[in-house]
Short mmCIF file of C-alpha atoms and ligand atoms in Angstrom, two decimals:
data_model
loop_
_atom_site.label_atom_id
_atom_site.label_comp_id
_atom_site.label_asym_id
_atom_site.label_seq_id
_atom_site.Cartn_x
_atom_site.Cartn_y
_atom_site.Cartn_z
CA MET A 154 138.43 352.60 3.64
CA SER A 155 136.98 354.62 0.79
CA VAL A 156 134.17 354.55 -1.74
CA PHE A 157 135.12 355.26 -5.36
CA VAL A 158 132.33 357.01 -7.30
CA SER A 159 132.71 357.34 -11.09
CA GLY A 160 130.95 360.08 -13.07
CA SER A 161 130.65 362.06 -9.88
CA THR A 162 129.56 365.28 -11.62
CA GLY A 163 126.35 363.55 -12.73
CA PHE A 164 122.89 364.52 -11.47
CA ILE A 165 122.47 361.22 -9.60
CA ALA A 166 126.11 360.76 -8.59
CA GLN A 167 126.31 364.12 -6.80
CA HIS A 168 123.48 363.00 -4.53
CA ILE A 169 125.29 359.69 -3.95
CA VAL A 170 128.48 361.57 -3.00
CA ASN A 171 126.49 363.84 -0.70
CA GLN A 172 124.76 360.99 1.15
CA LEU A 173 128.06 359.09 1.48
CA LEU A 174 129.74 362.15 2.99
CA GLN A 175 126.81 362.63 5.37
CA LEU A 176 127.34 359.04 6.51
CA ASP A 177 131.03 359.84 7.14
CA TYR A 178 132.43 357.72 4.34
CA LYS A 179 135.65 358.80 2.67
CA VAL A 180 134.88 359.33 -1.02
CA ILE A 181 137.19 359.28 -4.03
CA ALA A 182 135.21 360.80 -6.88
CA SER A 183 136.17 360.71 -10.55
CA VAL A 184 135.51 363.45 -13.11
CA ARG A 185 136.60 364.13 -16.67
CA THR A 186 138.48 367.41 -16.19
CA GLN A 187 140.39 369.38 -13.58
CA ALA A 188 137.88 372.25 -13.86
CA LYS A 189 135.08 369.88 -12.84
CA ALA A 190 137.22 368.53 -9.99
CA ASP A 191 137.76 372.07 -8.71
CA GLU A 192 134.04 372.87 -8.89
CA MET A 193 133.13 369.69 -6.97
CA THR A 194 135.77 370.42 -4.31
CA HIS A 195 134.41 373.93 -3.93
CA ASN A 196 130.75 372.88 -3.77
CA PHE A 197 131.11 369.98 -1.33
CA ASN A 198 133.81 371.64 0.77
CA ASN A 199 134.43 368.42 2.72
CA PRO A 200 137.85 367.02 3.74
CA ASN A 201 136.57 363.45 3.23
CA LEU A 202 136.19 364.09 -0.51
CA THR A 203 139.14 363.45 -2.84
CA MET A 204 138.72 364.28 -6.52
CA VAL A 205 140.50 362.37 -9.27
CA VAL A 206 140.60 363.27 -12.97
CA THR A 207 140.13 360.18 -15.16
CA GLY A 208 139.30 361.74 -18.56
CA ASP A 209 137.08 360.09 -21.15
CA MET A 210 136.27 356.48 -20.21
CA SER A 211 136.05 355.50 -23.89
CA GLN A 212 139.79 355.00 -23.29
CA LEU A 213 139.97 351.54 -21.76
CA ASP A 214 142.79 352.50 -19.39
CA ALA A 215 141.08 355.70 -18.14
CA PHE A 216 140.66 354.41 -14.57
CA ASP A 217 144.14 352.82 -14.28
CA PRO A 218 145.98 355.77 -12.70
CA ALA A 219 143.20 356.28 -10.12
CA PHE A 220 143.20 352.63 -9.02
CA LYS A 221 146.97 352.45 -9.16
CA LYS A 222 147.15 355.39 -6.75
CA TYR A 223 144.17 354.71 -4.47
CA GLY A 224 143.36 351.00 -5.05
CA SER A 225 144.71 349.86 -1.68
CA GLU A 226 142.20 352.05 0.16
CA ILE A 227 139.09 351.41 -1.96
CA LYS A 228 136.58 348.95 -0.53
CA TYR A 229 133.47 349.96 -2.49
CA VAL A 230 132.98 351.14 -6.07
CA ILE A 231 129.87 352.91 -7.35
CA HIS A 232 130.07 353.07 -11.14
CA ALA A 233 127.55 355.76 -12.10
CA ALA A 234 129.29 357.24 -15.16
CA SER A 235 127.54 356.53 -18.43
CA PRO A 236 126.58 358.70 -21.39
CA VAL A 237 122.99 359.96 -21.34
CA VAL A 238 123.05 361.48 -24.81
CA PHE A 239 120.12 361.75 -27.21
CA ASP A 240 121.27 364.55 -29.55
CA THR A 241 123.95 362.64 -31.42
CA THR A 242 124.43 361.43 -34.97
CA ASP A 243 127.21 359.02 -33.95
CA VAL A 244 125.70 356.66 -31.39
CA VAL A 245 128.62 354.23 -31.51
CA LYS A 246 131.15 356.89 -30.53
CA ASP A 247 128.94 358.92 -28.18
CA THR A 248 126.88 356.22 -26.45
CA LEU A 249 127.79 352.59 -27.06
CA ILE A 250 131.59 352.74 -26.78
CA PRO A 251 131.85 354.98 -23.69
CA ALA A 252 129.16 352.99 -21.84
CA VAL A 253 130.71 349.59 -22.51
CA ASN A 254 134.35 350.69 -22.26
CA GLY A 255 133.58 352.50 -19.01
CA THR A 256 132.42 349.25 -17.42
CA LYS A 257 135.19 347.16 -19.03
CA GLY A 258 137.82 349.70 -18.04
CA ILE A 259 136.82 350.11 -14.40
CA LEU A 260 136.57 346.33 -13.92
CA GLU A 261 140.00 345.76 -15.47
CA SER A 262 141.52 348.54 -13.32
CA ILE A 263 140.08 346.92 -10.19
CA LYS A 264 141.37 343.51 -11.32
CA LYS A 265 144.83 344.97 -11.94
CA TYR A 266 145.26 347.17 -8.88
CA ALA A 267 142.71 346.21 -6.20
CA PRO A 268 141.43 342.66 -6.81
CA GLN A 269 141.27 341.81 -3.12
CA ASN A 270 140.56 345.30 -1.72
CA VAL A 271 137.36 346.09 -3.56
CA GLU A 272 134.60 344.05 -1.97
CA ARG A 273 131.53 345.52 -3.60
CA ILE A 274 130.61 347.22 -6.86
CA VAL A 275 127.28 348.92 -7.50
CA GLN A 276 126.63 349.86 -11.11
CA THR A 277 123.98 352.35 -12.20
CA SER A 278 122.10 350.53 -14.92
CA SER A 279 118.57 351.50 -15.99
CA VAL A 280 115.17 350.03 -16.72
CA SER A 281 116.31 350.68 -20.29
CA SER A 282 118.30 347.44 -19.99
CA LEU A 283 115.01 345.54 -19.56
CA THR A 284 113.16 346.32 -22.82
CA THR A 285 113.65 347.88 -26.24
CA ASP A 286 112.67 351.52 -26.69
CA PRO A 287 109.43 350.74 -28.66
CA GLU A 288 108.43 348.20 -25.98
CA THR A 289 108.38 350.98 -23.35
CA ARG A 290 105.31 352.39 -25.13
CA ASP A 291 103.46 349.04 -25.21
CA PRO A 292 100.90 348.72 -22.37
CA SER A 293 100.64 344.96 -22.96
CA ILE A 294 104.22 344.42 -21.73
CA THR A 295 105.33 343.81 -18.13
CA ALA A 296 109.05 343.80 -17.32
CA ASN A 297 110.68 342.68 -14.08
CA GLU A 298 114.10 342.01 -12.55
CA ASP A 299 114.65 339.02 -14.87
CA SER A 300 114.02 340.93 -18.12
CA TRP A 301 116.68 341.86 -20.68
CA ASN A 302 116.15 343.80 -23.91
CA SER A 303 116.85 342.11 -27.23
CA TYR A 304 119.29 344.65 -28.73
CA THR A 305 122.40 343.50 -30.55
CA TRP A 306 125.33 345.85 -31.15
CA GLU A 307 123.91 346.36 -34.70
CA THR A 308 120.21 346.90 -33.87
CA ALA A 309 121.13 349.29 -31.06
CA GLN A 310 122.49 351.69 -33.68
CA ALA A 311 119.03 352.48 -35.13
CA SER A 312 118.49 355.67 -33.08
CA PRO A 313 119.90 357.46 -30.02
CA ALA A 314 117.11 355.97 -27.85
CA ASP A 315 117.83 352.44 -29.10
CA ALA A 316 121.54 353.05 -28.49
CA TYR A 317 120.90 354.24 -24.94
CA ASN A 318 118.82 351.13 -24.12
CA GLY A 319 121.39 348.92 -25.81
CA SER A 320 124.27 350.60 -23.98
CA LYS A 321 122.68 349.99 -20.59
CA LYS A 322 122.17 346.30 -21.34
CA PHE A 323 125.64 345.74 -22.82
CA ALA A 324 127.37 347.47 -19.89
CA GLU A 325 125.30 345.66 -17.26
CA LYS A 326 125.67 342.24 -18.87
CA TYR A 327 129.41 342.82 -19.17
CA LEU A 328 129.58 343.37 -15.41
CA TRP A 329 127.70 340.17 -14.52
CA ASP A 330 129.70 338.08 -17.06
CA PHE A 331 133.02 339.54 -15.89
CA LEU A 332 132.30 338.66 -12.28
CA GLU A 333 131.35 335.13 -13.20
CA GLU A 334 134.52 334.69 -15.30
CA ASN A 335 136.79 336.32 -12.72
CA LYS A 336 135.27 335.01 -9.52
CA ASP A 337 138.56 333.37 -8.52
CA VAL A 338 140.60 336.50 -9.28
CA VAL A 339 138.57 339.37 -7.82
CA LYS A 340 136.84 339.51 -4.47
CA MET A 341 134.06 341.97 -5.36
CA LYS A 342 130.37 341.17 -5.51
CA ALA A 343 127.89 343.27 -7.47
CA THR A 344 124.46 344.84 -7.34
CA THR A 345 122.91 346.86 -10.16
CA ILE A 346 120.46 349.74 -9.82
CA LEU A 347 117.81 350.20 -12.51
CA PRO A 348 115.97 353.51 -12.15
CA VAL A 349 113.12 354.84 -14.25
CA PHE A 350 112.93 358.64 -14.96
CA VAL A 351 114.76 360.30 -12.08
CA PHE A 352 113.28 363.59 -10.84
CA GLY A 353 114.33 365.88 -8.00
CA PRO A 354 116.58 368.85 -7.32
CA GLN A 355 120.15 369.25 -8.52
CA MET A 356 122.54 368.71 -5.61
CA PHE A 357 123.56 372.38 -5.73
CA ASP A 358 121.41 375.35 -6.70
CA SER A 359 124.35 376.63 -8.77
CA SER A 360 123.86 373.64 -11.12
CA VAL A 361 120.46 374.96 -12.23
CA LYS A 362 120.89 375.98 -15.88
CA PRO A 363 118.34 376.93 -18.58
CA LYS A 364 118.57 373.31 -19.83
CA LEU A 365 118.94 370.52 -17.26
CA ASN A 366 119.85 366.84 -17.44
CA VAL A 367 117.55 364.72 -19.63
CA SER A 368 115.12 363.45 -16.94
CA VAL A 369 114.72 366.69 -14.95
CA GLU A 370 114.35 368.63 -18.21
CA VAL A 371 110.88 367.01 -18.49
CA ILE A 372 109.73 369.15 -15.52
CA ASN A 373 111.91 372.16 -16.38
CA SER A 374 110.44 372.38 -19.89
CA ILE A 375 106.87 372.29 -18.50
CA ILE A 376 107.68 375.12 -16.06
CA HIS A 377 108.76 377.18 -19.08
CA THR A 378 105.80 376.34 -21.37
CA PRO A 379 103.47 379.35 -21.93
CA PRO A 380 99.75 378.98 -21.00
CA ASN A 381 98.66 378.39 -24.59
CA GLY A 382 101.69 376.21 -25.37
CA LYS A 383 101.66 372.45 -25.72
CA VAL A 384 103.57 370.21 -23.30
CA ARG A 385 105.03 366.97 -24.55
CA ASP A 386 102.44 364.21 -24.03
CA LEU A 387 104.50 361.79 -21.99
CA ALA A 388 103.40 358.84 -19.86
CA ALA A 389 106.17 357.06 -18.00
CA LYS A 390 107.43 356.18 -14.50
CA PHE A 391 109.31 358.23 -11.95
CA ILE A 392 111.56 357.95 -8.89
CA HIS A 393 113.04 360.68 -6.64
CA VAL A 394 116.81 361.22 -6.95
CA GLU A 395 117.32 360.98 -3.18
CA ASP A 396 115.79 357.49 -3.22
CA VAL A 397 118.10 356.52 -6.08
CA ALA A 398 121.17 357.66 -4.11
CA LYS A 399 119.95 355.88 -0.98
CA ALA A 400 119.41 352.61 -2.88
CA HIS A 401 123.00 352.74 -4.24
CA ILE A 402 124.37 353.06 -0.73
CA LEU A 403 122.17 350.28 0.71
CA ALA A 404 123.24 348.07 -2.20
CA MET A 405 126.86 348.73 -1.28
CA GLN A 406 126.32 348.03 2.42
CA ARG A 407 123.92 345.10 2.58
CA ASP A 408 124.96 341.51 1.89
CA ASP A 409 121.38 340.45 1.19
CA LEU A 410 121.40 342.74 -1.89
CA ILE A 411 124.41 341.02 -3.50
CA GLY A 412 123.62 339.69 -6.96
CA GLN A 413 120.36 341.64 -7.26
CA ARG A 414 119.11 343.93 -10.02
CA LEU A 415 117.00 346.53 -8.21
CA ILE A 416 114.29 348.33 -10.21
CA LEU A 417 113.59 351.77 -8.75
CA SER A 418 110.14 352.99 -9.73
CA GLU A 419 107.54 354.58 -7.48
CA GLY A 420 104.83 354.68 -10.12
CA ASN A 421 103.30 356.29 -13.17
CA TYR A 422 103.43 359.90 -14.15
CA ASN A 423 101.96 361.80 -17.00
CA THR A 424 102.73 365.33 -18.09
CA GLN A 425 99.24 366.43 -16.99
CA ASP A 426 99.99 365.20 -13.42
CA ILE A 427 103.08 367.42 -13.41
CA LEU A 428 101.03 370.40 -14.66
CA ASN A 429 98.47 369.78 -11.93
CA TYR A 430 101.06 369.80 -9.12
CA LEU A 431 102.80 372.87 -10.57
CA ASN A 432 99.51 374.80 -10.81
CA ASN A 433 98.27 373.76 -7.37
CA ASP A 434 101.50 374.03 -5.39
CA PHE A 435 103.15 377.12 -6.96
CA PRO A 436 100.74 380.11 -7.17
CA VAL A 437 103.44 382.02 -9.11
CA LEU A 438 102.92 379.63 -12.03
CA LYS A 439 99.12 380.05 -12.26
CA GLY A 440 98.27 381.58 -15.65
CA LYS A 441 101.94 381.31 -16.71
CA ILE A 442 101.81 377.63 -17.77
CA PRO A 443 99.04 375.43 -19.26
CA ALA A 444 96.17 374.91 -16.80
CA ALA A 445 95.59 372.08 -14.36
CA ASP A 446 93.07 369.44 -15.37
CA THR A 447 92.12 367.47 -12.29
CA THR A 448 89.34 365.63 -14.12
CA ALA A 449 92.09 363.60 -15.80
CA LEU A 450 93.57 361.94 -12.74
CA ALA A 451 96.29 359.38 -13.25
CA GLU A 452 94.21 356.47 -12.00
CA GLY A 453 91.43 357.07 -14.51
CA ARG A 454 93.64 357.34 -17.57
CA PRO A 455 94.23 354.47 -20.01
CA SER A 456 97.80 353.26 -19.72
CA LYS A 457 100.07 354.29 -22.57
CA ASP A 458 103.26 352.55 -21.50
CA LEU A 459 104.56 349.26 -20.18
CA THR A 460 104.40 348.04 -16.57
CA TYR A 461 107.44 347.40 -14.38
CA ASP A 462 106.73 344.79 -11.75
CA ASN A 463 109.32 345.80 -9.15
CA SER A 464 107.62 344.17 -6.15
CA LYS A 465 110.76 342.09 -5.51
CA SER A 466 113.05 345.16 -5.50
CA ARG A 467 110.69 347.11 -3.23
CA ALA A 468 110.51 344.23 -0.75
CA LEU A 469 114.30 343.79 -0.76
CA LEU A 470 115.03 347.50 -0.27
CA GLY A 471 112.32 347.86 2.34
CA PHE A 472 111.94 351.64 2.35
CA LYS A 473 109.12 353.80 1.05
CA PHE A 474 109.88 355.80 -2.10
CA LYS A 475 109.00 359.50 -2.29
CA SER A 476 105.80 360.48 -4.08
CA LEU A 477 105.31 362.23 -7.42
CA LYS A 478 104.15 365.35 -5.58
CA GLU A 479 107.43 365.43 -3.61
CA ALA A 480 109.49 364.78 -6.74
CA VAL A 481 107.76 367.52 -8.77
CA ASP A 482 107.64 370.05 -5.93
CA ASP A 483 111.30 369.56 -4.92
CA THR A 484 112.40 369.96 -8.53
CA ALA A 485 110.23 373.01 -9.25
CA ALA A 486 111.00 374.77 -5.96
CA GLN A 487 114.73 374.76 -6.73
CA ILE A 488 114.27 376.01 -10.30
CA LEU A 489 111.83 378.78 -9.29
CA LYS A 490 114.02 379.84 -6.38
CA HIS A 491 117.05 379.99 -8.65
CA GLU A 492 115.08 382.18 -11.09
CA GLY A 493 114.05 384.47 -8.24
CA ARG A 494 110.36 383.68 -8.74
CA ILE A 495 109.73 382.37 -5.23
P1 NDP B 720 124.28 362.83 -16.07
O1 NDP B 720 124.35 363.08 -17.54
O2 NDP B 720 123.97 363.94 -15.17
O3 NDP B 720 125.61 362.11 -15.57
C1 NDP B 720 126.37 361.27 -16.38
C2 NDP B 720 127.76 361.17 -15.77
O4 NDP B 720 128.56 360.29 -16.58
C3 NDP B 720 128.49 362.51 -15.74
O5 NDP B 720 129.30 362.57 -14.61
C4 NDP B 720 129.34 362.45 -16.99
O6 NDP B 720 130.49 363.27 -16.93
C5 NDP B 720 129.73 360.98 -16.99
N1 NDP B 720 130.14 360.56 -18.32
C6 NDP B 720 129.37 360.48 -19.43
N2 NDP B 720 130.11 360.10 -20.47
C7 NDP B 720 131.37 359.93 -20.02
C8 NDP B 720 132.60 359.55 -20.63
N3 NDP B 720 132.67 359.26 -21.94
N4 NDP B 720 133.71 359.49 -19.86
C9 NDP B 720 133.65 359.78 -18.52
N5 NDP B 720 132.51 360.15 -17.89
C10 NDP B 720 131.39 360.22 -18.64
O7 NDP B 720 123.20 361.68 -15.94
P2 NDP B 720 122.46 361.02 -14.69
O8 NDP B 720 123.01 361.43 -13.41
O9 NDP B 720 121.02 361.19 -14.95
O10 NDP B 720 122.83 359.49 -14.95
C11 NDP B 720 123.75 358.78 -14.16
C12 NDP B 720 123.55 357.30 -14.39
O11 NDP B 720 122.20 356.97 -14.12
C13 NDP B 720 123.82 356.85 -15.83
O12 NDP B 720 124.42 355.57 -15.77
C14 NDP B 720 122.42 356.75 -16.42
O13 NDP B 720 122.37 355.83 -17.48
C15 NDP B 720 121.64 356.26 -15.22
N6 NDP B 720 120.20 356.51 -15.26
C16 NDP B 720 119.69 357.79 -15.22
C17 NDP B 720 118.31 358.00 -15.22
C18 NDP B 720 117.71 359.36 -15.17
O14 NDP B 720 116.49 359.48 -15.32
N7 NDP B 720 118.46 360.42 -14.89
C19 NDP B 720 117.38 356.86 -15.30
C20 NDP B 720 118.02 355.56 -15.33
C21 NDP B 720 119.37 355.41 -15.31
P3 NDP B 720 130.46 364.84 -17.39
O15 NDP B 720 129.86 365.62 -16.24
O16 NDP B 720 131.88 365.16 -17.61
O17 NDP B 720 129.62 364.90 -18.63
#
């Protein structure tokens, strides 16, 4: 039996595909174009990986041909595809519709072609589904696994960040509501994964480009800031991409994780913490980026953002997340190696 992974070209999804293949699962991975399918086939070079081209999931029937063809052999679905787009002037077309139609479409395809074969679905949601964008910068707020943001389809159109947070809530809520309404028709049970900022290396060194995916670009841009330059003053939370992939697979395998929303956050980071690790751990960067400032350690700094209480998710998952030092060092080592600097 196979695992279907949507959006398999994504930063997170490539790590999910990799860990599944290492565990000897057969993987059917969807991408938008044949060129991307060919690149994935080449990079993974694994006979257990089958690529399928599904096009743009704004089209509600995008996943139909894939489930029509492979539905009888799919037992697990990991729905990781979703737009992560912040440079748009049309948030309805570029963020809200593809996110919601992607979830609607994949669920309808399963209902049509594999209602009794697919046993589990794991959807990549986000902590963005828990609060509004302004609330993420409010230290008086604590969110947990029961939280939902207050966006409506209309208020989510205020900015790309509002649209992203809205899109994650609408898509995740659609999943839970669909399963409740169709519990007599489809066999599958769900778990959702809600990561904070995901750091870590790209699955393949060849994916390192001057500009990287939104979350890793936080570190990439600091590596390329000159010594007298100013880094973006950002305080948020982080998690390592390998932990995110691992959590998806555990969610797919373990019955005790059915019905759970799992918040993946190891802890706080601040752009100065990243500068400190880069300066201390990569001598090649000394004098090439803004200096370390170890007097401003994370613990001593006033909080500038909300708190996620993910004690329930941590206890349920039961494994230790990687540290900020590991996340920053793994990310930077790959970029610097690719640039021939180490
Ligand atoms: P990427 O941008 O690297 O991956 C997004 C994936 O979704 C790509 O495979 C992309 O395909 C696919 N996709 C986007 N829009 C469409 C569309 N209209 N039709 C079909 N496929 C589409 O992002 P990440 O790996 O970072 O994100 C993956 C998931 O994790 C998303 O659901 C995101 O919301 C969530 N997440 C990410 C966090 C992070 O910090 N990175 C934090 C919290 C949640 P293509 O390659 O063709 O563009």
